[in-house]
Amino acid sequence: MLLTFDDGLRDHLYAAAELEKSGLRGAFFVCSRPALDNKALPVHKVHWLRAHTPPGDFLNQFAALLSDDWQQMVAQPPEDIRRAAAETYQFDAPDTQVLKYLINFVLPYECVDEITSRMLVGHGLDEMTFCALSYLTNEEIHDLSRRGHLIGCHGHLHLPFSRLARGKLQEDVAKNKAYIHTVTGAQAGWLAYPYGSDWSLPADTGMFAARAGIRAAFTYTRGWNTQSTPRHRLCRIDCNELEAHLTVC
């Protein structure tokens, strides 16, 4: 069994320390945008804003900063959006499912990035400070690697790979790999797909992995891996669902 941790967040330091108490090591998949650009990932700005804003207020404030067309989509999402959102965010309420799906998979990245940055400023928090509070530093990532934990790729921008043209995708992953090599001195051959659901993956995961020099890539497909599981489409089990999978075994 392998324990994996995505995004390169500060609280992963505590997870690593707990693993080490039992003589274990984990795989930590990091994004490079916070370190290289001093820009937070929109998904984490959304998490922070939702945690510090009443649910209805967050939806209204976010929607108010959208164009009229996108406001209509938020107010009345099509059925296929509702269905995909429910499959992707099984542990959230329906309205939250739709909002998270639109933000992560439908709305333009630059739009979400700009709006969430403006909303952070409204809470008195600039982006550089947010990055310092939220993400592992280069030194901390290097130390995790030195202590035997695996540091893998999670993309530079943390965009669903399905939203990137092939050239942009290769550029995104190459920048992420180069960052990890600079920080740890090791070549990153493992990757966790951002979001990890089927519609977030590259069209041809095998070809993508071969071109990017990735030996193992993890999806968010629930289940155990076997010898027949493709190394570029490995399964994972959410900790919230572990008991059900152990019962099946």
PDB file of C-alpha atoms in Angstrom:
ATOM      1  CA  MET A   1       0.000   0.000   0.000  1.00  0.00           C
ATOM      2  CA  LEU A   2       1.208   3.505  -0.894  1.00  0.00           C
ATOM      3  CA  LEU A   3      -0.098   6.700   0.702  1.00  0.00           C
ATOM      4  CA  THR A   4      -0.221   9.675  -1.680  1.00  0.00           C
ATOM      5  CA  PHE A   5      -0.643  13.397  -1.054  1.00  0.00           C
ATOM      6  CA  ASP A   6      -1.449  15.953  -3.744  1.00  0.00           C
ATOM      7  CA  ASP A   7      -0.779  19.683  -4.251  1.00  0.00           C
ATOM      8  CA  GLY A   8       2.281  20.341  -2.038  1.00  0.00           C
ATOM      9  CA  LEU A   9       0.421  21.831   0.930  1.00  0.00           C
ATOM     10  CA  ARG A  10       2.036  22.829   4.229  1.00  0.00           C
ATOM     11  CA  ASP A  11       0.005  20.351   6.282  1.00  0.00           C
ATOM     12  CA  HIS A  12       1.710  17.515   4.428  1.00  0.00           C
ATOM     13  CA  LEU A  13       4.683  18.091   6.727  1.00  0.00           C
ATOM     14  CA  TYR A  14       2.604  16.667   9.561  1.00  0.00           C
ATOM     15  CA  ALA A  15       1.516  13.708   7.437  1.00  0.00           C
ATOM     16  CA  ALA A  16       5.138  12.929   6.603  1.00  0.00           C
ATOM     17  CA  ALA A  17       6.157  13.114  10.254  1.00  0.00           C
ATOM     18  CA  GLU A  18       3.373  10.709  11.256  1.00  0.00           C
ATOM     19  CA  LEU A  19       4.377   8.256   8.532  1.00  0.00           C
ATOM     20  CA  GLU A  20       7.985   8.338   9.683  1.00  0.00           C
ATOM     21  CA  LYS A  21       6.971   7.400  13.235  1.00  0.00           C
ATOM     22  CA  SER A  22       5.899   4.044  11.777  1.00  0.00           C
ATOM     23  CA  GLY A  23       8.914   3.733   9.498  1.00  0.00           C
ATOM     24  CA  LEU A  24       6.831   4.588   6.435  1.00  0.00           C
ATOM     25  CA  ARG A  25       7.305   6.965   3.532  1.00  0.00           C
ATOM     26  CA  GLY A  26       4.738   8.578   1.216  1.00  0.00           C
ATOM     27  CA  ALA A  27       4.473  10.007  -2.285  1.00  0.00           C
ATOM     28  CA  PHE A  28       3.965  13.767  -2.409  1.00  0.00           C
ATOM     29  CA  PHE A  29       2.847  15.262  -5.727  1.00  0.00           C
ATOM     30  CA  VAL A  30       3.583  18.981  -5.959  1.00  0.00           C
ATOM     31  CA  CYS A  31       2.661  21.818  -8.288  1.00  0.00           C
ATOM     32  CA  SER A  32       5.269  24.422  -9.181  1.00  0.00           C
ATOM     33  CA  ARG A  33       3.255  27.592  -9.826  1.00  0.00           C
ATOM     34  CA  PRO A  34       3.279  28.829  -6.205  1.00  0.00           C
ATOM     35  CA  ALA A  35       7.078  28.617  -5.996  1.00  0.00           C
ATOM     36  CA  LEU A  36       7.979  29.788  -9.501  1.00  0.00           C
ATOM     37  CA  ASP A  37       5.322  32.463 -10.038  1.00  0.00           C
ATOM     38  CA  ASN A  38       4.331  33.411  -6.461  1.00  0.00           C
ATOM     39  CA  LYS A  39       0.772  32.694  -7.583  1.00  0.00           C
ATOM     40  CA  ALA A  40      -1.607  30.404  -5.727  1.00  0.00           C
ATOM     41  CA  LEU A  41      -3.563  27.660  -7.445  1.00  0.00           C
ATOM     42  CA  PRO A  42      -7.171  28.806  -7.995  1.00  0.00           C
ATOM     43  CA  VAL A  43      -8.502  25.593  -6.431  1.00  0.00           C
ATOM     44  CA  HIS A  44      -6.877  26.477  -3.099  1.00  0.00           C
ATOM     45  CA  LYS A  45      -8.016  30.076  -3.208  1.00  0.00           C
ATOM     46  CA  VAL A  46     -11.533  28.744  -3.683  1.00  0.00           C
ATOM     47  CA  HIS A  47     -11.112  26.351  -0.730  1.00  0.00           C
ATOM     48  CA  TRP A  48      -9.892  29.169   1.528  1.00  0.00           C
ATOM     49  CA  LEU A  49     -12.597  31.589   0.430  1.00  0.00           C
ATOM     50  CA  ARG A  50     -15.346  29.018   0.921  1.00  0.00           C
ATOM     51  CA  ALA A  51     -14.029  28.255   4.411  1.00  0.00           C
ATOM     52  CA  HIS A  52     -14.065  31.953   5.358  1.00  0.00           C
ATOM     53  CA  THR A  53     -17.315  32.976   3.653  1.00  0.00           C
ATOM     54  CA  PRO A  54     -20.884  31.786   4.336  1.00  0.00           C
ATOM     55  CA  PRO A  55     -21.795  29.344   1.500  1.00  0.00           C
ATOM     56  CA  GLY A  56     -24.529  31.469  -0.036  1.00  0.00           C
ATOM     57  CA  ASP A  57     -22.401  34.613   0.173  1.00  0.00           C
ATOM     58  CA  PHE A  58     -19.475  32.952  -1.576  1.00  0.00           C
ATOM     59  CA  LEU A  59     -21.641  31.816  -4.493  1.00  0.00           C
ATOM     60  CA  ASN A  60     -23.229  35.252  -4.845  1.00  0.00           C
ATOM     61  CA  GLN A  61     -19.924  37.132  -4.574  1.00  0.00           C
ATOM     62  CA  PHE A  62     -18.193  34.863  -7.070  1.00  0.00           C
ATOM     63  CA  ALA A  63     -21.086  34.932  -9.551  1.00  0.00           C
ATOM     64  CA  ALA A  64     -21.350  38.721  -9.326  1.00  0.00           C
ATOM     65  CA  LEU A  65     -17.838  39.044 -10.755  1.00  0.00           C
ATOM     66  CA  LEU A  66     -18.636  36.823 -13.771  1.00  0.00           C
ATOM     67  CA  SER A  67     -19.903  37.965 -17.155  1.00  0.00           C
ATOM     68  CA  ASP A  68     -23.664  37.703 -17.776  1.00  0.00           C
ATOM     69  CA  ASP A  69     -23.329  34.482 -19.806  1.00  0.00           C
ATOM     70  CA  TRP A  70     -21.396  32.703 -17.091  1.00  0.00           C
ATOM     71  CA  GLN A  71     -23.764  33.999 -14.414  1.00  0.00           C
ATOM     72  CA  GLN A  72     -26.595  32.273 -16.253  1.00  0.00           C
ATOM     73  CA  MET A  73     -24.629  29.014 -16.316  1.00  0.00           C
ATOM     74  CA  VAL A  74     -24.105  29.172 -12.562  1.00  0.00           C
ATOM     75  CA  ALA A  75     -27.776  29.947 -11.925  1.00  0.00           C
ATOM     76  CA  GLN A  76     -29.148  27.275 -14.273  1.00  0.00           C
ATOM     77  CA  PRO A  77     -26.515  24.608 -15.045  1.00  0.00           C
ATOM     78  CA  PRO A  78     -27.390  22.090 -17.784  1.00  0.00           C
ATOM     79  CA  GLU A  79     -28.213  18.544 -16.720  1.00  0.00           C
ATOM     80  CA  ASP A  80     -24.935  17.127 -18.079  1.00  0.00           C
ATOM     81  CA  ILE A  81     -23.029  19.593 -15.879  1.00  0.00           C
ATOM     82  CA  ARG A  82     -25.056  18.576 -12.827  1.00  0.00           C
ATOM     83  CA  ARG A  83     -24.459  14.897 -13.543  1.00  0.00           C
ATOM     84  CA  ALA A  84     -20.714  15.275 -14.072  1.00  0.00           C
ATOM     85  CA  ALA A  85     -20.448  17.446 -10.952  1.00  0.00           C
ATOM     86  CA  ALA A  86     -22.229  14.839  -8.839  1.00  0.00           C
ATOM     87  CA  GLU A  87     -19.861  12.109 -10.044  1.00  0.00           C
ATOM     88  CA  THR A  88     -16.769  14.210  -9.413  1.00  0.00           C
ATOM     89  CA  TYR A  89     -17.628  15.662  -5.989  1.00  0.00           C
ATOM     90  CA  GLN A  90     -19.538  12.898  -4.273  1.00  0.00           C
ATOM     91  CA  PHE A  91     -19.063  14.250  -0.747  1.00  0.00           C
ATOM     92  CA  ASP A  92     -20.485  17.745  -1.414  1.00  0.00           C
ATOM     93  CA  ALA A  93     -23.999  19.176  -1.495  1.00  0.00           C
ATOM     94  CA  PRO A  94     -25.520  19.579  -5.027  1.00  0.00           C
ATOM     95  CA  ASP A  95     -25.045  23.364  -5.292  1.00  0.00           C
ATOM     96  CA  THR A  96     -21.453  23.026  -4.110  1.00  0.00           C
ATOM     97  CA  GLN A  97     -20.853  20.178  -6.570  1.00  0.00           C
ATOM     98  CA  VAL A  98     -21.946  22.350  -9.483  1.00  0.00           C
ATOM     99  CA  LEU A  99     -19.944  25.377  -8.403  1.00  0.00           C
ATOM    100  CA  LYS A 100     -16.745  23.370  -7.890  1.00  0.00           C
ATOM    101  CA  TYR A 101     -17.193  21.612 -11.233  1.00  0.00           C
ATOM    102  CA  LEU A 102     -17.757  24.858 -13.127  1.00  0.00           C
ATOM    103  CA  ILE A 103     -14.749  26.475 -11.465  1.00  0.00           C
ATOM    104  CA  ASN A 104     -12.402  23.536 -12.077  1.00  0.00           C
ATOM    105  CA  PHE A 105     -13.578  22.227 -15.451  1.00  0.00           C
ATOM    106  CA  VAL A 106     -15.687  24.778 -17.320  1.00  0.00           C
ATOM    107  CA  LEU A 107     -14.924  28.413 -16.511  1.00  0.00           C
ATOM    108  CA  PRO A 108     -11.772  29.850 -18.130  1.00  0.00           C
ATOM    109  CA  TYR A 109      -8.715  29.392 -15.881  1.00  0.00           C
ATOM    110  CA  GLU A 110      -7.725  33.054 -16.150  1.00  0.00           C
ATOM    111  CA  CYS A 111     -11.235  34.108 -15.160  1.00  0.00           C
ATOM    112  CA  VAL A 112     -11.276  31.976 -12.005  1.00  0.00           C
ATOM    113  CA  ASP A 113      -7.725  33.026 -11.151  1.00  0.00           C
ATOM    114  CA  GLU A 114      -8.508  36.737 -11.401  1.00  0.00           C
ATOM    115  CA  ILE A 115     -11.809  36.553  -9.518  1.00  0.00           C
ATOM    116  CA  THR A 116     -10.416  34.513  -6.631  1.00  0.00           C
ATOM    117  CA  SER A 117      -7.426  36.839  -6.318  1.00  0.00           C
ATOM    118  CA  ARG A 118      -9.783  39.832  -6.112  1.00  0.00           C
ATOM    119  CA  MET A 119     -11.850  38.035  -3.476  1.00  0.00           C
ATOM    120  CA  LEU A 120      -8.714  37.296  -1.429  1.00  0.00           C
ATOM    121  CA  VAL A 121      -7.831  40.983  -1.433  1.00  0.00           C
ATOM    122  CA  GLY A 122     -11.328  41.648  -0.128  1.00  0.00           C
ATOM    123  CA  HIS A 123     -10.355  39.522   2.880  1.00  0.00           C
ATOM    124  CA  GLY A 124      -7.139  41.512   3.366  1.00  0.00           C
ATOM    125  CA  LEU A 125      -4.869  38.761   2.027  1.00  0.00           C
ATOM    126  CA  ASP A 126      -2.400  39.232  -0.831  1.00  0.00           C
ATOM    127  CA  GLU A 127      -1.395  36.326  -3.030  1.00  0.00           C
ATOM    128  CA  MET A 128       2.240  36.084  -1.948  1.00  0.00           C
ATOM    129  CA  THR A 129       1.243  35.838   1.707  1.00  0.00           C
ATOM    130  CA  PHE A 130      -1.371  33.236   0.831  1.00  0.00           C
ATOM    131  CA  CYS A 131       1.298  31.138  -0.918  1.00  0.00           C
ATOM    132  CA  ALA A 132       3.624  31.378   2.080  1.00  0.00           C
ATOM    133  CA  LEU A 133       0.838  30.197   4.385  1.00  0.00           C
ATOM    134  CA  SER A 134      -0.423  27.410   2.135  1.00  0.00           C
ATOM    135  CA  TYR A 135       2.422  25.670   0.303  1.00  0.00           C
ATOM    136  CA  LEU A 136       5.609  23.787   1.070  1.00  0.00           C
ATOM    137  CA  THR A 137       8.775  25.790   0.531  1.00  0.00           C
ATOM    138  CA  ASN A 138      11.597  24.590  -1.708  1.00  0.00           C
ATOM    139  CA  GLU A 139      13.615  23.748   1.392  1.00  0.00           C
ATOM    140  CA  GLU A 140      10.780  21.690   2.875  1.00  0.00           C
ATOM    141  CA  ILE A 141      10.280  19.757  -0.376  1.00  0.00           C
ATOM    142  CA  HIS A 142      14.013  19.098  -0.554  1.00  0.00           C
ATOM    143  CA  ASP A 143      13.970  17.857   3.038  1.00  0.00           C
ATOM    144  CA  LEU A 144      11.043  15.503   2.384  1.00  0.00           C
ATOM    145  CA  SER A 145      12.991  14.024  -0.514  1.00  0.00           C
ATOM    146  CA  ARG A 146      16.140  13.713   1.592  1.00  0.00           C
ATOM    147  CA  ARG A 147      14.150  11.829   4.246  1.00  0.00           C
ATOM    148  CA  GLY A 148      13.081   9.234   1.691  1.00  0.00           C
ATOM    149  CA  HIS A 149       9.672  10.454   0.560  1.00  0.00           C
ATOM    150  CA  LEU A 150       8.934  10.439  -3.158  1.00  0.00           C
ATOM    151  CA  ILE A 151       8.325  13.840  -4.775  1.00  0.00           C
ATOM    152  CA  GLY A 152       6.246  13.582  -7.937  1.00  0.00           C
ATOM    153  CA  CYS A 153       4.636  15.845 -10.530  1.00  0.00           C
ATOM    154  CA  HIS A 154       1.176  17.365 -10.253  1.00  0.00           C
ATOM    155  CA  GLY A 155       1.430  19.878 -13.084  1.00  0.00           C
ATOM    156  CA  HIS A 156       2.584  23.485 -13.015  1.00  0.00           C
ATOM    157  CA  LEU A 157      -0.843  25.159 -13.169  1.00  0.00           C
ATOM    158  CA  HIS A 158      -2.965  22.336 -11.685  1.00  0.00           C
ATOM    159  CA  LEU A 159      -5.269  22.456 -14.704  1.00  0.00           C
ATOM    160  CA  PRO A 160      -7.145  19.359 -15.870  1.00  0.00           C
ATOM    161  CA  PHE A 161      -4.833  17.967 -18.534  1.00  0.00           C
ATOM    162  CA  SER A 162      -7.823  17.514 -20.844  1.00  0.00           C
ATOM    163  CA  ARG A 163      -8.095  21.321 -21.039  1.00  0.00           C
ATOM    164  CA  LEU A 164      -4.557  21.762 -22.379  1.00  0.00           C
ATOM    165  CA  ALA A 165      -3.519  21.366 -26.020  1.00  0.00           C
ATOM    166  CA  ARG A 166      -0.737  18.808 -26.461  1.00  0.00           C
ATOM    167  CA  GLY A 167       2.046  21.383 -26.737  1.00  0.00           C
ATOM    168  CA  LYS A 168       0.812  23.326 -23.718  1.00  0.00           C
ATOM    169  CA  LEU A 169       0.449  20.099 -21.745  1.00  0.00           C
ATOM    170  CA  GLN A 170       4.012  19.030 -22.473  1.00  0.00           C
ATOM    171  CA  GLU A 171       5.216  22.517 -21.530  1.00  0.00           C
ATOM    172  CA  ASP A 172       3.255  22.459 -18.256  1.00  0.00           C
ATOM    173  CA  VAL A 173       4.628  19.062 -17.196  1.00  0.00           C
ATOM    174  CA  ALA A 174       8.173  19.850 -18.352  1.00  0.00           C
ATOM    175  CA  LYS A 175       8.187  22.992 -16.192  1.00  0.00           C
ATOM    176  CA  ASN A 176       6.905  20.977 -13.232  1.00  0.00           C
ATOM    177  CA  LYS A 177       9.550  18.252 -13.720  1.00  0.00           C
ATOM    178  CA  ALA A 178      12.351  20.804 -14.084  1.00  0.00           C
ATOM    179  CA  TYR A 179      11.287  22.498 -10.853  1.00  0.00           C
ATOM    180  CA  ILE A 180      11.315  19.215  -8.918  1.00  0.00           C
ATOM    181  CA  HIS A 181      14.743  18.321 -10.324  1.00  0.00           C
ATOM    182  CA  THR A 182      16.112  21.719  -9.304  1.00  0.00           C
ATOM    183  CA  VAL A 183      14.720  21.424  -5.762  1.00  0.00           C
ATOM    184  CA  THR A 184      15.428  17.747  -5.048  1.00  0.00           C
ATOM    185  CA  GLY A 185      18.202  16.830  -7.481  1.00  0.00           C
ATOM    186  CA  ALA A 186      16.109  13.840  -8.598  1.00  0.00           C
ATOM    187  CA  GLN A 187      14.271  13.167 -11.839  1.00  0.00           C
ATOM    188  CA  ALA A 188      10.502  13.081 -11.283  1.00  0.00           C
ATOM    189  CA  GLY A 189       9.136  10.003 -13.022  1.00  0.00           C
ATOM    190  CA  TRP A 190       5.858   9.713 -11.112  1.00  0.00           C
ATOM    191  CA  LEU A 191       2.815  11.931 -11.592  1.00  0.00           C
ATOM    192  CA  ALA A 192      -0.685  12.391 -10.184  1.00  0.00           C
ATOM    193  CA  TYR A 193      -3.158  13.836 -12.674  1.00  0.00           C
ATOM    194  CA  PRO A 194      -4.789  17.039 -11.373  1.00  0.00           C
ATOM    195  CA  TYR A 195      -8.375  16.124 -10.412  1.00  0.00           C
ATOM    196  CA  GLY A 196      -7.798  12.617 -11.755  1.00  0.00           C
ATOM    197  CA  SER A 197     -11.305  11.843 -13.077  1.00  0.00           C
ATOM    198  CA  ASP A 198     -11.680  10.357 -16.561  1.00  0.00           C
ATOM    199  CA  TRP A 199     -12.626  13.652 -18.218  1.00  0.00           C
ATOM    200  CA  SER A 200      -9.607  15.428 -16.721  1.00  0.00           C
ATOM    201  CA  LEU A 201      -7.047  13.063 -18.297  1.00  0.00           C
ATOM    202  CA  PRO A 202      -5.158  13.433 -21.582  1.00  0.00           C
ATOM    203  CA  ALA A 203      -6.903  11.786 -24.531  1.00  0.00           C
ATOM    204  CA  ASP A 204      -4.164   9.130 -24.744  1.00  0.00           C
ATOM    205  CA  THR A 205      -2.578   8.621 -21.333  1.00  0.00           C
ATOM    206  CA  GLY A 206      -0.064   6.081 -22.612  1.00  0.00           C
ATOM    207  CA  MET A 207       1.259   8.408 -25.302  1.00  0.00           C
ATOM    208  CA  PHE A 208       1.291  11.327 -22.878  1.00  0.00           C
ATOM    209  CA  ALA A 209       3.310   9.385 -20.293  1.00  0.00           C
ATOM    210  CA  ALA A 210       5.819   8.179 -22.892  1.00  0.00           C
ATOM    211  CA  ARG A 211       6.393  11.699 -24.256  1.00  0.00           C
ATOM    212  CA  ALA A 212       6.642  13.267 -20.803  1.00  0.00           C
ATOM    213  CA  GLY A 213       9.002  10.629 -19.397  1.00  0.00           C
ATOM    214  CA  ILE A 214       6.476   9.514 -16.773  1.00  0.00           C
ATOM    215  CA  ARG A 215       6.852   5.929 -15.495  1.00  0.00           C
ATOM    216  CA  ALA A 216       3.769   5.876 -13.235  1.00  0.00           C
ATOM    217  CA  ALA A 217       0.704   8.142 -13.258  1.00  0.00           C
ATOM    218  CA  PHE A 218      -2.157   8.101 -10.763  1.00  0.00           C
ATOM    219  CA  THR A 219      -5.800   8.835 -11.569  1.00  0.00           C
ATOM    220  CA  TYR A 220      -8.672   9.303  -9.139  1.00  0.00           C
ATOM    221  CA  THR A 221     -10.400   6.149 -10.324  1.00  0.00           C
ATOM    222  CA  ARG A 222     -11.355   4.281  -7.164  1.00  0.00           C
ATOM    223  CA  GLY A 223     -10.020   0.779  -6.684  1.00  0.00           C
ATOM    224  CA  TRP A 224      -7.007  -1.462  -6.136  1.00  0.00           C
ATOM    225  CA  ASN A 225      -4.233  -1.829  -8.698  1.00  0.00           C
ATOM    226  CA  THR A 226      -3.302  -5.205 -10.140  1.00  0.00           C
ATOM    227  CA  GLN A 227      -0.549  -6.399 -12.446  1.00  0.00           C
ATOM    228  CA  SER A 228      -2.841  -5.645 -15.398  1.00  0.00           C
ATOM    229  CA  THR A 229      -3.497  -2.020 -14.390  1.00  0.00           C
ATOM    230  CA  PRO A 230      -1.755   0.316 -16.880  1.00  0.00           C
ATOM    231  CA  ARG A 231       1.016   2.247 -15.171  1.00  0.00           C
ATOM    232  CA  HIS A 232      -0.221   5.452 -16.775  1.00  0.00           C
ATOM    233  CA  ARG A 233      -3.771   4.964 -15.336  1.00  0.00           C
ATOM    234  CA  LEU A 234      -3.200   3.751 -11.775  1.00  0.00           C
ATOM    235  CA  CYS A 235      -6.134   3.742  -9.354  1.00  0.00           C
ATOM    236  CA  ARG A 236      -6.340   5.286  -5.911  1.00  0.00           C
ATOM    237  CA  ILE A 237      -8.734   4.982  -2.982  1.00  0.00           C
ATOM    238  CA  ASP A 238      -9.943   8.092  -1.169  1.00  0.00           C
ATOM    239  CA  CYS A 239      -9.367   7.812   2.572  1.00  0.00           C
ATOM    240  CA  ASN A 240     -13.090   8.482   3.059  1.00  0.00           C
ATOM    241  CA  GLU A 241     -13.847   5.263   1.156  1.00  0.00           C
ATOM    242  CA  LEU A 242     -11.105   2.987   2.481  1.00  0.00           C
ATOM    243  CA  GLU A 243     -13.339   0.960   4.789  1.00  0.00           C
ATOM    244  CA  ALA A 244     -15.686   0.017   1.938  1.00  0.00           C
ATOM    245  CA  HIS A 245     -12.800  -1.163  -0.221  1.00  0.00           C
ATOM    246  CA  LEU A 246     -11.272  -3.159   2.619  1.00  0.00           C
ATOM    247  CA  THR A 247     -14.655  -4.806   3.236  1.00  0.00           C
ATOM    248  CA  VAL A 248     -14.810  -5.855  -0.417  1.00  0.00           C
ATOM    249  CA  CYS A 249     -11.389  -7.461  -0.075  1.00  0.00           C
TER     250      CYS A 249
END
